[in-house]
Amino acid sequence: MSTADATMDSHHAEAGKAREAFRAVTRDVAWVAEAPRPHKAWLAALAVSLVLLAIGLYSIYVLVTTGIGVWGNSNTVCWAWDITNFVWWIGIGHAGTLISAVLYLTRQTWRVSINRSAEAMTIFAVMCAGLFPLLHTGRPWFAWWMIPHPNDMQMWPQFRSPLMWDVFAVTTYMLTSILFWYMGMVPDLATFRDRCAARGDKLRAIIYGAVALGWRGSARQWHRYERAYLILAGLATPLVFSVHSVVSFDFATSQLPGWHTTIFPPYFVAGAIFSGFAMVFTLLIPARHLFNLKHIIKDEHVEAACKIMLATGMMVGLAYATEFFIAWYSGNMFEGFTFINRAFGPFWWAYFLMVGCNVLVPQAFWFKKVRRTPIAIFCLCLLINVGMWFERFVIIATSLARSFLPAQWSYYTPTRYDVGLFIGTLGLFFTLFLLFFRYAPVIAISEVKGAMPEAHAGKKHQP
Amino acid sequence: MSQDEELHAMDADRLEPGAGPDGPDGDDHPEHDDEHDDEHDDAPPLADLAPTPIHGYWKSLRELEGKAAFQVGRTGHEFPAGSDQPPRDPLSRRNFFHLMGASMALAGVGACRRYEKEEIVPLARRPEDQTPGVTQQYATACELGGVGHALLATSFEGRPIKLDGNPEHPFASGGVVPGTERRAGCSAFVQAAILHLYDPDRSQNPTADHGTGSSMDAFRAALPQLRAGLAQTVILSEASSSPTLRALRTRLIGQGVRWFEYEPLSWDNERAGTRQAFGRPLRPIARLDRAQTIVTLDCDLFLEHPAAMRYSRDFARSRRQNGSLGIGKMNRLWAIESVFTNTGAMADHRLALRAELGLPLAIALDARLSGGTAPAAEFLQEPKVEKFLRFLVEELKANRGKAVVIAGRRQPPEVHALVARINQALGAPGATLDYVEDPDGDRPSHLRAITELTRAMTAGHVGALIMLGGNPVYDAPADLDFAAALGKVKTSIHLHEYRNETSLASSWHVPRTHFLEAWGDVRTWDGTVTLAQPLIAPLYGGLSAIELLSLLLGEEKGGEELVRQTHKELGLEAGWKQNVHDGFVAGTELAAAAVTPVAFQAPPLTAGQQAGSLRTNGELEVVFVQSSFTYDGRFANNAWLWETPDFLTKVTWDNYALVGASTALGLGLDNDTLIKVKIGDREVELPCYTIPGQAKGSIGLVLGGGRTAAGRVGGNEHRRVGWDTYKVRTTAGWDVASKATVTSTGKAYTLANIQEHWDIRTGIGGRPEIHRDATHVNAEGLAERLPELIRETTQRTLNDDRKWRAEEPEDFFNDPENAGNTDRPHEGGYSLFKEKDYQGHRWAMAIDLSTCTGCNACSVACQAENNIPVVGRNEVMNNREMSWIRIDRYFSGSIEDPQVVHQPIACQHCEQAPCEQVCPVGATTHSDEGLNDMAYNRCIGTRYCANNCPYKVRRFNFLDWNKEWRDARNKVRRLLFNPEVTVRMRGVMEKCTFCVQRIQNAKIRAKAQIRSGQRPGSVSAVLPDGEIETACQQACPTEAIVFGDLADKDSRVARLHEDRRSYALLPETYTKPRNRFLARVRNPNPEFAAALQGGHE
């Protein structure tokens, strides 16, 4: 890579310093994976996650062998925690693509410190989300009928169904996200490979070598890599908006008052970004503390995300207000009742939890002091996650529980298996995330380097 | 450890603490006790269940969690396997041991039935009248409470699968009048009785010495001894109208046998009343189709009356205001009653009055109509009562010869006598009322019979007691202590389909054949001799009542021979074949009798009868109410009936105390709590159900729960369903008891209600004191939307306002300004999707809210026809009941004088079905004939369709409701399944199909007949209207449900869809439902209505 030209010569001393700084980044990221013993906190977290995962697996076992009846769903409230969890996880999966693709295209260089973990989070969240549409079916062993496939009965899925659209939207999103994440990781995996080889850790060198796909870091490779990355970013960007829009169609295209509303696509996308960012920082704030990454995931990065949460939180709040207004303005008796019932009916507690966590809580981000206090941000992010879960619950359960014919009104109470499966997906998510944190380049080393002042002659760019 | 001990030990943790049998004076249900833990499993010990042991028990998860909200411990556990109840996990360790243990236990039980060796040979030639796969129908009959019901039984390859009313029967159908079909309704009880035929809990072998296994041979061997002592023998029979039984009875009485007859729900007061009025017992039969004004005095015409199905038909005739189908002027129904009944719900004017006030009220009516002194009763001065009576009397006077008054079975004989006199004054006999001679006028009343018998038994005057059916140990008046008296009888023989409480207390139990297994004859309420022929050989052996009597006479004749002999004696032998075919003997109805009134004096009034409506605790009245689930307790092992919600309370799987809303407020009683009802020194604890519109100071105790030996569904000594209210029913207060005290125990108890409680409490008038939580939001929402959902009008509006329509025309599309709007592809709305063009049949339904009495016959018919599973009490609480047709019920008006509105809801078969659009796999699609079809084997169970259905008619199989029937020992129950309808597995959605199997069968039959030249027409031609009947339609006594083809413009359904009363439910959703409702027409007395509205005269 060394080209001895005049310009470089004149900055020789600086180049040396820069090289040192680049090395420091590599070292700081790689040590997590190279440490011979995992951090105790990591082990503890993994143990907890595995327990949660086990609870989830048991819940799935009982569910599949016994039937949906193990849940609290009823003939009135046919969807409840299952679809709530699905939408919640999908929403969380939004920040990844947004950070990787949209912020990349808009050249927000602060993204580089968090994009890798955000992408990983996306993939794991979508994996968790994907479990629910599969498992919530009465006969999950036939869930594959939702996928178009040639068969001798010439049976096709029903393309008018929004659930069908979900299948395409989520699958596309999942594939693109994985592709994007993995491709971005290739140079860093090569770095890991080289470092392992240098240390003589042959086994890991072979494994990392295999997944690094023969990356050598040549200019030609870099050139193509950058192009491909840009194209993928371009492709992924619409997905940020499409996936949750499509998910919102599950509700928006139905007849049910409280679901049947055109505001859902933008409202859901804003909410998804909102919850996605909240989840990213729920994870990264402890992580950057534990693994000493504060100089890479800087306070300014966190602050920028807080502002995004503030903005999207207010969008969500506006959506809540708009729904109420439209329900009244439409003059539709059923619509109007649905919203009054949401706020003052038997599920009022869920509604006010939702409004409190999603509209009031982010208002704290107006204060710089809050945006600079990691523990406060962490707590607020947790609350936002709770609030966004309740948003989906309120939309789904309260609307179903009080639909058109009063004789069929009912209430919904979850069972232990509802809770168990939700806990299980949390376990799955954290288990995967912890494994990722330990064994993969958790920060995009090459991108961080590219965004460092040292990478830019004359330090014209500030990260 | 012996085998049995081991089994018990294994079950020890399943039993509730203290769940032993109640003592004779047990006043509490130990298993209902609040303190006990909910987490125990619920199996009774196996020894009790042999020889049909149980294995799987099914419970909800919440129950497992032991959450207080799901009071399993208190309610007793879910019924065991073998009932209509799926197991949760048949192969759990515990269940495995159960199975193993049960098999071992079975091996040692001497009571096991050994089937005779038989050879199976294939038919070399098909019997002439049988085509495999094609059902056959036979006329037969059954009897309930001494009244015969003519039936048409459907048999599939030798096994009966469905019961319906016999439309050829003159009394059941009432003949054909213009605008009606030839059809006979069939009550829910009678239809559900077929479930008993295949009940694995039925008794399968005789037992001797209070439950020890025995055999029929041993019983026969014991008979000669019995015959020797006939003079000391007493027979206690269920009420029966059978001519054959009567003939045998006469012969036995001739040999010295004493005969008694007992029914816990008896219409004897009517006989006694007519005896007072006319000097001899007569049976009044009202001709409701000829009456303009119908007054009921504490009488439920449409559910409890022995002629309920016929009365419903007759009543509905003039209620049907269908333009081209309209018949005559609309009648007006005035109901005076204590407990809210179906009749009260149908009434145009209803007065809630304590049952004991029936007498002063009858005296007052009598005084005003036929002259005489008005009674001095305070309540008559109350403005509400005074006004009601004034307008009622005015109308009755104006309608002489066109009015009829009918008193109910709870009213004392004096009231019946007075009512007879009132009817005389109204000129009813011969016009709107016929008196016929009571076919069994000599027998003593049921209450007197059981009292005398028990006295004789206690005194040791009964050498041997033979009980033909019935369950007096459970349902005889409590003060008689029948069980103790039975203990003093040396030989007692109990003939019954089930080994019930009385069987266990008798020295012999003999299994009785089901009515579909035996020959018999009955008389319907009008006296028509109706024949019962067996459709299947007895599944478990056994004897019918007449066969047992024949054995007793030493003849050993078969049922057929006995019935035929009676037939011969009646001089009808020649028509035997035809009569068996028709199911009845034409012209045998009782002739109308001429009556001459006899003078009688009305008795003096008691203090309670002179008082006003307000009553303090301690002077409350208790009325005993027929159960809509178990009748008098006899259907307790019938899961279909337990799970069919009561029409007014919408409760399932329980009986309860009905308390008027204001009475409950005054006494501090609340829904979902247990209350103690004390009459004299007897008391019973049971859940409280507050209901608007019940008379002040009157408590209704529903009978028929708390059985201790009903079977695995209806309760045994370890686990009960409901509460035994017979404990407080004594000879003194048999129908109506006074001086009752009611106290709240404060213990919570949740009733399995299919509609939420809020509407009972807050759906009316928004009374703040009974608001709870956030329910006023619901009350407001309900009040706002009800007029949209259930359209009503009055007869007067319908007559005066020719432009009145139930459905408002769509404003936008009917506005001339928008006439040129070409964006409008279809009348009345848009669809994003291309709308279907229907070429052939267009199946549709119309449901008339004016004539639906809420008798639940449609629900049970649908259950039987479509193999609908029962889910059990806990799953009803979880809102997972499976019925395809439900009757939504709402109250409107004030708490004291509410009106009931109700609406049967099944799949609306929308042309633009929202469910179809959202199914990702296309499991629910539209047929070319407009049916919304379900392909069960394509369904993956996303339940999105149910979410998107505005009518919430789709039913999801949350668990494997039919798992139980795969078990070998329950196989017999599977014989009841309708082979034309798929039994659904768990995880798939289901709903009403418009009985698509019947549609297809009719089409196939028509095509085959046309092709073979048996019938004119072309294969593609429209089927004649009425050729296809859905199950609900067939069962409906009032023809409120009409099904047919819209493509046939002259079909009844097409004309009803065009009727101005017709409206679609939720038209704004643009679902274009194929089911339309006909607005309910009430017919209030205009002057009275005006007076009520004005609030003054």
mmCIF file of N, CA, C and O in Angstrom, chain B residues 437-463:
data_model
loop_
_atom_site.group_PDB
_atom_site.id
_atom_site.type_symbol
_atom_site.label_atom_id
_atom_site.label_comp_id
_atom_site.label_asym_id
_atom_site.label_seq_id
_atom_site.Cartn_x
_atom_site.Cartn_y
_atom_site.Cartn_z
ATOM 1 N N GLU B 437 -110.363 -32.744 27.594
ATOM 2 C CA GLU B 437 -110.344 -33.592 28.789
ATOM 3 C C GLU B 437 -108.910 -33.999 29.077
ATOM 4 O O GLU B 437 -108.183 -34.413 28.169
ATOM 5 N N ASP B 438 -108.501 -33.909 30.310
ATOM 6 C CA ASP B 438 -107.162 -34.377 30.654
ATOM 7 C C ASP B 438 -107.134 -35.889 30.478
ATOM 8 O O ASP B 438 -107.989 -36.597 31.010
ATOM 9 N N PRO B 439 -106.197 -36.411 29.700
ATOM 10 C CA PRO B 439 -106.223 -37.846 29.418
ATOM 11 C C PRO B 439 -105.965 -38.685 30.668
ATOM 12 O O PRO B 439 -106.231 -39.877 30.659
ATOM 13 N N ASP B 440 -105.466 -38.077 31.695
ATOM 14 C CA ASP B 440 -105.164 -38.851 32.894
ATOM 15 C C ASP B 440 -105.675 -38.081 34.103
ATOM 16 O O ASP B 440 -104.942 -37.767 35.029
ATOM 17 N N GLY B 441 -106.947 -37.798 34.056
ATOM 18 C CA GLY B 441 -107.513 -36.878 35.034
ATOM 19 C C GLY B 441 -107.580 -37.401 36.456
ATOM 20 O O GLY B 441 -107.692 -36.622 37.396
ATOM 21 N N ASP B 442 -107.507 -38.723 36.621
ATOM 22 C CA ASP B 442 -107.757 -39.268 37.951
ATOM 23 C C ASP B 442 -106.556 -39.203 38.881
ATOM 24 O O ASP B 442 -106.692 -39.271 40.090
ATOM 25 N N ARG B 443 -105.390 -39.149 38.303
ATOM 26 C CA ARG B 443 -104.226 -39.316 39.172
ATOM 27 C C ARG B 443 -104.092 -38.115 40.115
ATOM 28 O O ARG B 443 -104.491 -36.993 39.777
ATOM 29 N N PRO B 444 -103.530 -38.349 41.279
ATOM 30 C CA PRO B 444 -103.286 -37.230 42.180
ATOM 31 C C PRO B 444 -102.186 -36.338 41.630
ATOM 32 O O PRO B 444 -101.445 -36.736 40.735
ATOM 33 N N SER B 445 -102.103 -35.173 42.166
ATOM 34 C CA SER B 445 -101.079 -34.261 41.658
ATOM 35 C C SER B 445 -99.694 -34.809 42.009
ATOM 36 O O SER B 445 -99.533 -35.629 42.913
ATOM 37 N N HIS B 446 -98.722 -34.374 41.270
ATOM 38 C CA HIS B 446 -97.362 -34.886 41.462
ATOM 39 C C HIS B 446 -96.872 -34.628 42.866
ATOM 40 O O HIS B 446 -96.224 -35.469 43.481
ATOM 41 N N LEU B 447 -97.189 -33.464 43.373
ATOM 42 C CA LEU B 447 -96.700 -33.124 44.699
ATOM 43 C C LEU B 447 -97.377 -34.010 45.749
ATOM 44 O O LEU B 447 -96.731 -34.519 46.658
ATOM 45 N N ARG B 448 -98.664 -34.228 45.566
ATOM 46 C CA ARG B 448 -99.358 -35.062 46.531
ATOM 47 C C ARG B 448 -98.871 -36.497 46.424
ATOM 48 O O ARG B 448 -98.674 -37.183 47.427
ATOM 49 N N ALA B 449 -98.640 -36.937 45.192
ATOM 50 C CA ALA B 449 -98.193 -38.310 44.986
ATOM 51 C C ALA B 449 -96.876 -38.561 45.699
ATOM 52 O O ALA B 449 -96.726 -39.539 46.434
ATOM 53 N N ILE B 450 -95.936 -37.676 45.508
ATOM 54 C CA ILE B 450 -94.618 -37.924 46.101
ATOM 55 C C ILE B 450 -94.709 -37.816 47.623
ATOM 56 O O ILE B 450 -94.042 -38.565 48.352
ATOM 57 N N THR B 451 -95.569 -36.926 48.111
ATOM 58 C CA THR B 451 -95.705 -36.786 49.559
ATOM 59 C C THR B 451 -96.302 -38.055 50.157
ATOM 60 O O THR B 451 -95.780 -38.606 51.130
ATOM 61 N N GLU B 452 -97.356 -38.532 49.553
ATOM 62 C CA GLU B 452 -98.002 -39.752 50.063
ATOM 63 C C GLU B 452 -97.070 -40.947 49.988
ATOM 64 O O GLU B 452 -96.963 -41.737 50.914
ATOM 65 N N LEU B 453 -96.398 -41.023 48.858
ATOM 66 C CA LEU B 453 -95.500 -42.162 48.678
ATOM 67 C C LEU B 453 -94.416 -42.148 49.745
ATOM 68 O O LEU B 453 -94.123 -43.162 50.372
ATOM 69 N N THR B 454 -93.802 -40.999 49.949
ATOM 70 C CA THR B 454 -92.709 -40.932 50.914
ATOM 71 C C THR B 454 -93.222 -41.270 52.310
ATOM 72 O O THR B 454 -92.558 -41.960 53.079
ATOM 73 N N ARG B 455 -94.413 -40.787 52.593
ATOM 74 C CA ARG B 455 -94.989 -41.090 53.898
ATOM 75 C C ARG B 455 -95.162 -42.606 54.052
ATOM 76 O O ARG B 455 -94.797 -43.194 55.061
ATOM 77 N N ALA B 456 -95.679 -43.232 52.993
ATOM 78 C CA ALA B 456 -95.874 -44.677 53.038
ATOM 79 C C ALA B 456 -94.547 -45.412 53.170
ATOM 80 O O ALA B 456 -94.433 -46.403 53.904
ATOM 81 N N MET B 457 -93.566 -44.930 52.494
ATOM 82 C CA MET B 457 -92.246 -45.565 52.555
ATOM 83 C C MET B 457 -91.667 -45.432 53.957
ATOM 84 O O MET B 457 -91.139 -46.392 54.527
ATOM 85 N N THR B 458 -91.773 -44.247 54.511
ATOM 86 C CA THR B 458 -91.231 -44.024 55.842
ATOM 87 C C THR B 458 -91.952 -44.898 56.863
ATOM 88 O O THR B 458 -91.349 -45.434 57.786
ATOM 89 N N ALA B 459 -93.261 -45.045 56.650
ATOM 90 C CA ALA B 459 -94.028 -45.845 57.587
ATOM 91 C C ALA B 459 -93.811 -47.338 57.374
ATOM 92 O O ALA B 459 -94.347 -48.163 58.120
ATOM 93 N N GLY B 460 -93.051 -47.693 56.371
ATOM 94 C CA GLY B 460 -92.754 -49.101 56.134
ATOM 95 C C GLY B 460 -93.870 -49.821 55.416
ATOM 96 O O GLY B 460 -93.979 -51.033 55.486
ATOM 97 N N HIS B 461 -94.734 -49.088 54.723
ATOM 98 C CA HIS B 461 -95.837 -49.742 54.024
ATOM 99 C C HIS B 461 -95.481 -50.160 52.606
ATOM 100 O O HIS B 461 -96.329 -50.634 51.880
ATOM 101 N N VAL B 462 -94.265 -49.893 52.226
ATOM 102 C CA VAL B 462 -93.881 -50.225 50.858
ATOM 103 C C VAL B 462 -92.911 -51.400 50.893
ATOM 104 O O VAL B 462 -91.837 -51.302 51.479
ATOM 105 N N GLY B 463 -93.335 -52.491 50.312
ATOM 106 C CA GLY B 463 -92.457 -53.655 50.290
ATOM 107 C C GLY B 463 -91.404 -53.530 49.217
ATOM 108 O O GLY B 463 -90.230 -53.787 49.431
#
